């Protein structure tokens, strides 16, 4: 695990965008293509704005998600909508975007969520594994991706062999689809940007021990996949 301290959130966005652009360029040079998975929410928006301006051959980049809320793709809470609005612009408009679903079933019971997760897994199988980068987020409850503490479906999402599982967070809206922990750890490199003292405290707590009630700790304590932590 490597830490990259920054003085301000703006500095973090610019430096991480340049670093990510370099990693993607190296992947394209070495393998002809790069695959990037990104998180939703409001925190990544400044990073997306800086990243979309990076001088890359974006036509050789595929972009997908770390997780998705089970809402229509034009819903304000949709990560797909967020990525389309804030990342797939300027040069990055040439990238191939792989959303996890186009439509939702009328009801979202457990069986429907499992079918949705299975279909998303099939979509993601079209992208060459291992993916190059997954940019994670972290909530003040210690969740990452949609691996929420005590969520319905969490155990399956931590241990399933397939890339996508569903969860039902106890204290956040919407059922979710998420990359499973094994899928996250199958990427070449993980990136964790953290902004503000509250998230820094959670990060420091998670570094003390591995604990399912702080799912980010499961990422920080593994020794399979490099983790780059960016702090501001």
PDB file of N, CA and C in Angstrom, residues 59-93:
ATOM      1  N   UNK A  59      -9.914   6.109 -27.358  1.00  0.00           N
ATOM      2  CA  UNK A  59     -10.609   5.066 -28.122  1.00  0.00           C
ATOM      3  C   UNK A  59     -10.118   3.674 -27.752  1.00  0.00           C
ATOM      4  N   UNK A  60      -9.008   3.595 -27.048  1.00  0.00           N
ATOM      5  CA  UNK A  60      -8.469   2.306 -26.603  1.00  0.00           C
ATOM      6  C   UNK A  60      -8.739   2.054 -25.112  1.00  0.00           C
ATOM      7  N   UNK A  61      -9.652   2.822 -24.540  1.00  0.00           N
ATOM      8  CA  UNK A  61      -9.986   2.688 -23.120  1.00  0.00           C
ATOM      9  C   UNK A  61     -11.443   2.256 -22.978  1.00  0.00           C
ATOM     10  N   UNK A  62     -11.682   1.257 -22.156  1.00  0.00           N
ATOM     11  CA  UNK A  62     -13.039   0.906 -21.732  1.00  0.00           C
ATOM     12  C   UNK A  62     -13.236   1.388 -20.298  1.00  0.00           C
ATOM     13  N   UNK A  63     -14.390   1.973 -20.046  1.00  0.00           N
ATOM     14  CA  UNK A  63     -14.728   2.477 -18.717  1.00  0.00           C
ATOM     15  C   UNK A  63     -15.985   1.766 -18.240  1.00  0.00           C
ATOM     16  N   UNK A  64     -15.952   1.284 -17.013  1.00  0.00           N
ATOM     17  CA  UNK A  64     -17.137   0.702 -16.407  1.00  0.00           C
ATOM     18  C   UNK A  64     -17.195   1.130 -14.946  1.00  0.00           C
ATOM     19  N   UNK A  65     -18.022   0.459 -14.166  1.00  0.00           N
ATOM     20  CA  UNK A  65     -18.334   0.896 -12.811  1.00  0.00           C
ATOM     21  C   UNK A  65     -17.796  -0.077 -11.772  1.00  0.00           C
ATOM     22  N   UNK A  66     -17.575   0.439 -10.586  1.00  0.00           N
ATOM     23  CA  UNK A  66     -17.265  -0.380  -9.416  1.00  0.00           C
ATOM     24  C   UNK A  66     -18.560  -0.885  -8.776  1.00  0.00           C
ATOM     25  N   UNK A  67     -19.601  -0.061  -8.842  1.00  0.00           N
ATOM     26  CA  UNK A  67     -20.907  -0.461  -8.322  1.00  0.00           C
ATOM     27  C   UNK A  67     -21.970   0.402  -8.978  1.00  0.00           C
ATOM     28  N   UNK A  68     -23.219   0.006  -8.793  1.00  0.00           N
ATOM     29  CA  UNK A  68     -24.328   0.754  -9.369  1.00  0.00           C
ATOM     30  C   UNK A  68     -25.547   0.639  -8.478  1.00  0.00           C
ATOM     31  N   UNK A  69     -26.270   1.736  -8.368  1.00  0.00           N
ATOM     32  CA  UNK A  69     -27.555   1.720  -7.676  1.00  0.00           C
ATOM     33  C   UNK A  69     -28.611   1.158  -8.629  1.00  0.00           C
ATOM     34  N   UNK A  70     -29.539   0.423  -8.093  1.00  0.00           N
ATOM     35  CA  UNK A  70     -30.575  -0.190  -8.924  1.00  0.00           C
ATOM     36  C   UNK A  70     -31.695   0.815  -9.165  1.00  0.00           C
ATOM     37  N   UNK A  71     -31.372   1.783  -9.997  1.00  0.00           N
ATOM     38  CA  UNK A  71     -32.297   2.837 -10.413  1.00  0.00           C
ATOM     39  C   UNK A  71     -32.183   2.963 -11.931  1.00  0.00           C
ATOM     40  N   UNK A  72     -33.168   3.555 -12.601  1.00  0.00           N
ATOM     41  CA  UNK A  72     -33.063   3.726 -14.051  1.00  0.00           C
ATOM     42  C   UNK A  72     -31.813   4.529 -14.429  1.00  0.00           C
ATOM     43  N   UNK A  73     -31.262   4.279 -15.608  1.00  0.00           N
ATOM     44  CA  UNK A  73     -30.009   4.936 -15.997  1.00  0.00           C
ATOM     45  C   UNK A  73     -30.083   6.456 -16.108  1.00  0.00           C
ATOM     46  N   UNK A  74     -31.296   7.019 -16.159  1.00  0.00           N
ATOM     47  CA  UNK A  74     -31.419   8.477 -16.193  1.00  0.00           C
ATOM     48  C   UNK A  74     -31.805   9.056 -14.831  1.00  0.00           C
ATOM     49  N   UNK A  75     -31.804   8.235 -13.798  1.00  0.00           N
ATOM     50  CA  UNK A  75     -32.158   8.676 -12.441  1.00  0.00           C
ATOM     51  C   UNK A  75     -31.030   9.533 -11.868  1.00  0.00           C
ATOM     52  N   UNK A  76     -31.350  10.558 -11.058  1.00  0.00           N
ATOM     53  CA  UNK A  76     -30.287  11.393 -10.473  1.00  0.00           C
ATOM     54  C   UNK A  76     -29.275  10.619  -9.633  1.00  0.00           C
ATOM     55  N   UNK A  77     -29.664   9.466  -9.077  1.00  0.00           N
ATOM     56  CA  UNK A  77     -28.741   8.681  -8.253  1.00  0.00           C
ATOM     57  C   UNK A  77     -27.966   7.631  -9.050  1.00  0.00           C
ATOM     58  N   UNK A  78     -28.159   7.590 -10.349  1.00  0.00           N
ATOM     59  CA  UNK A  78     -27.501   6.577 -11.176  1.00  0.00           C
ATOM     60  C   UNK A  78     -26.021   6.896 -11.367  1.00  0.00           C
ATOM     61  N   UNK A  79     -25.166   5.921 -11.099  1.00  0.00           N
ATOM     62  CA  UNK A  79     -23.742   6.102 -11.386  1.00  0.00           C
ATOM     63  C   UNK A  79     -23.483   6.165 -12.887  1.00  0.00           C
ATOM     64  N   UNK A  80     -24.277   5.432 -13.663  1.00  0.00           N
ATOM     65  CA  UNK A  80     -24.168   5.519 -15.119  1.00  0.00           C
ATOM     66  C   UNK A  80     -24.404   6.947 -15.591  1.00  0.00           C
ATOM     67  N   UNK A  81     -25.457   7.581 -15.079  1.00  0.00           N
ATOM     68  CA  UNK A  81     -25.744   8.965 -15.467  1.00  0.00           C
ATOM     69  C   UNK A  81     -24.608   9.894 -15.056  1.00  0.00           C
ATOM     70  N   UNK A  82     -24.056   9.672 -13.870  1.00  0.00           N
ATOM     71  CA  UNK A  82     -22.957  10.505 -13.380  1.00  0.00           C
ATOM     72  C   UNK A  82     -21.743  10.395 -14.295  1.00  0.00           C
ATOM     73  N   UNK A  83     -21.383   9.174 -14.663  1.00  0.00           N
ATOM     74  CA  UNK A  83     -20.214   8.969 -15.524  1.00  0.00           C
ATOM     75  C   UNK A  83     -20.450   9.580 -16.899  1.00  0.00           C
ATOM     76  N   UNK A  84     -21.639   9.405 -17.443  1.00  0.00           N
ATOM     77  CA  UNK A  84     -21.924   9.994 -18.757  1.00  0.00           C
ATOM     78  C   UNK A  84     -21.813  11.520 -18.714  1.00  0.00           C
ATOM     79  N   UNK A  85     -22.292  12.125 -17.643  1.00  0.00           N
ATOM     80  CA  UNK A  85     -22.308  13.586 -17.559  1.00  0.00           C
ATOM     81  C   UNK A  85     -20.932  14.166 -17.268  1.00  0.00           C
ATOM     82  N   UNK A  86     -20.164  13.517 -16.391  1.00  0.00           N
ATOM     83  CA  UNK A  86     -18.950  14.155 -15.881  1.00  0.00           C
ATOM     84  C   UNK A  86     -17.640  13.555 -16.387  1.00  0.00           C
ATOM     85  N   UNK A  87     -17.648  12.312 -16.855  1.00  0.00           N
ATOM     86  CA  UNK A  87     -16.396  11.702 -17.320  1.00  0.00           C
ATOM     87  C   UNK A  87     -16.359  11.509 -18.834  1.00  0.00           C
ATOM     88  N   UNK A  88     -17.446  11.060 -19.420  1.00  0.00           N
ATOM     89  CA  UNK A  88     -17.442  10.747 -20.854  1.00  0.00           C
ATOM     90  C   UNK A  88     -17.662  12.010 -21.685  1.00  0.00           C
ATOM     91  N   UNK A  89     -16.785  12.975 -21.492  1.00  0.00           N
ATOM     92  CA  UNK A  89     -16.822  14.257 -22.191  1.00  0.00           C
ATOM     93  C   UNK A  89     -15.418  14.553 -22.707  1.00  0.00           C
ATOM     94  N   UNK A  90     -15.289  15.598 -23.523  1.00  0.00           N
ATOM     95  CA  UNK A  90     -14.000  15.985 -24.085  1.00  0.00           C
ATOM     96  C   UNK A  90     -13.342  14.760 -24.739  1.00  0.00           C
ATOM     97  N   UNK A  91     -12.064  14.561 -24.519  1.00  0.00           N
ATOM     98  CA  UNK A  91     -11.390  13.424 -25.141  1.00  0.00           C
ATOM     99  C   UNK A  91     -11.960  12.093 -24.709  1.00  0.00           C
ATOM    100  N   UNK A  92     -12.397  12.013 -23.441  1.00  0.00           N
ATOM    101  CA  UNK A  92     -12.897  10.744 -22.909  1.00  0.00           C
ATOM    102  C   UNK A  92     -14.215  10.315 -23.535  1.00  0.00           C
ATOM    103  N   UNK A  93     -14.842  11.176 -24.321  1.00  0.00           N
ATOM    104  CA  UNK A  93     -16.060  10.776 -25.026  1.00  0.00           C
ATOM    105  C   UNK A  93     -15.789   9.648 -26.014  1.00  0.00           C
TER     106      UNK A  93
END
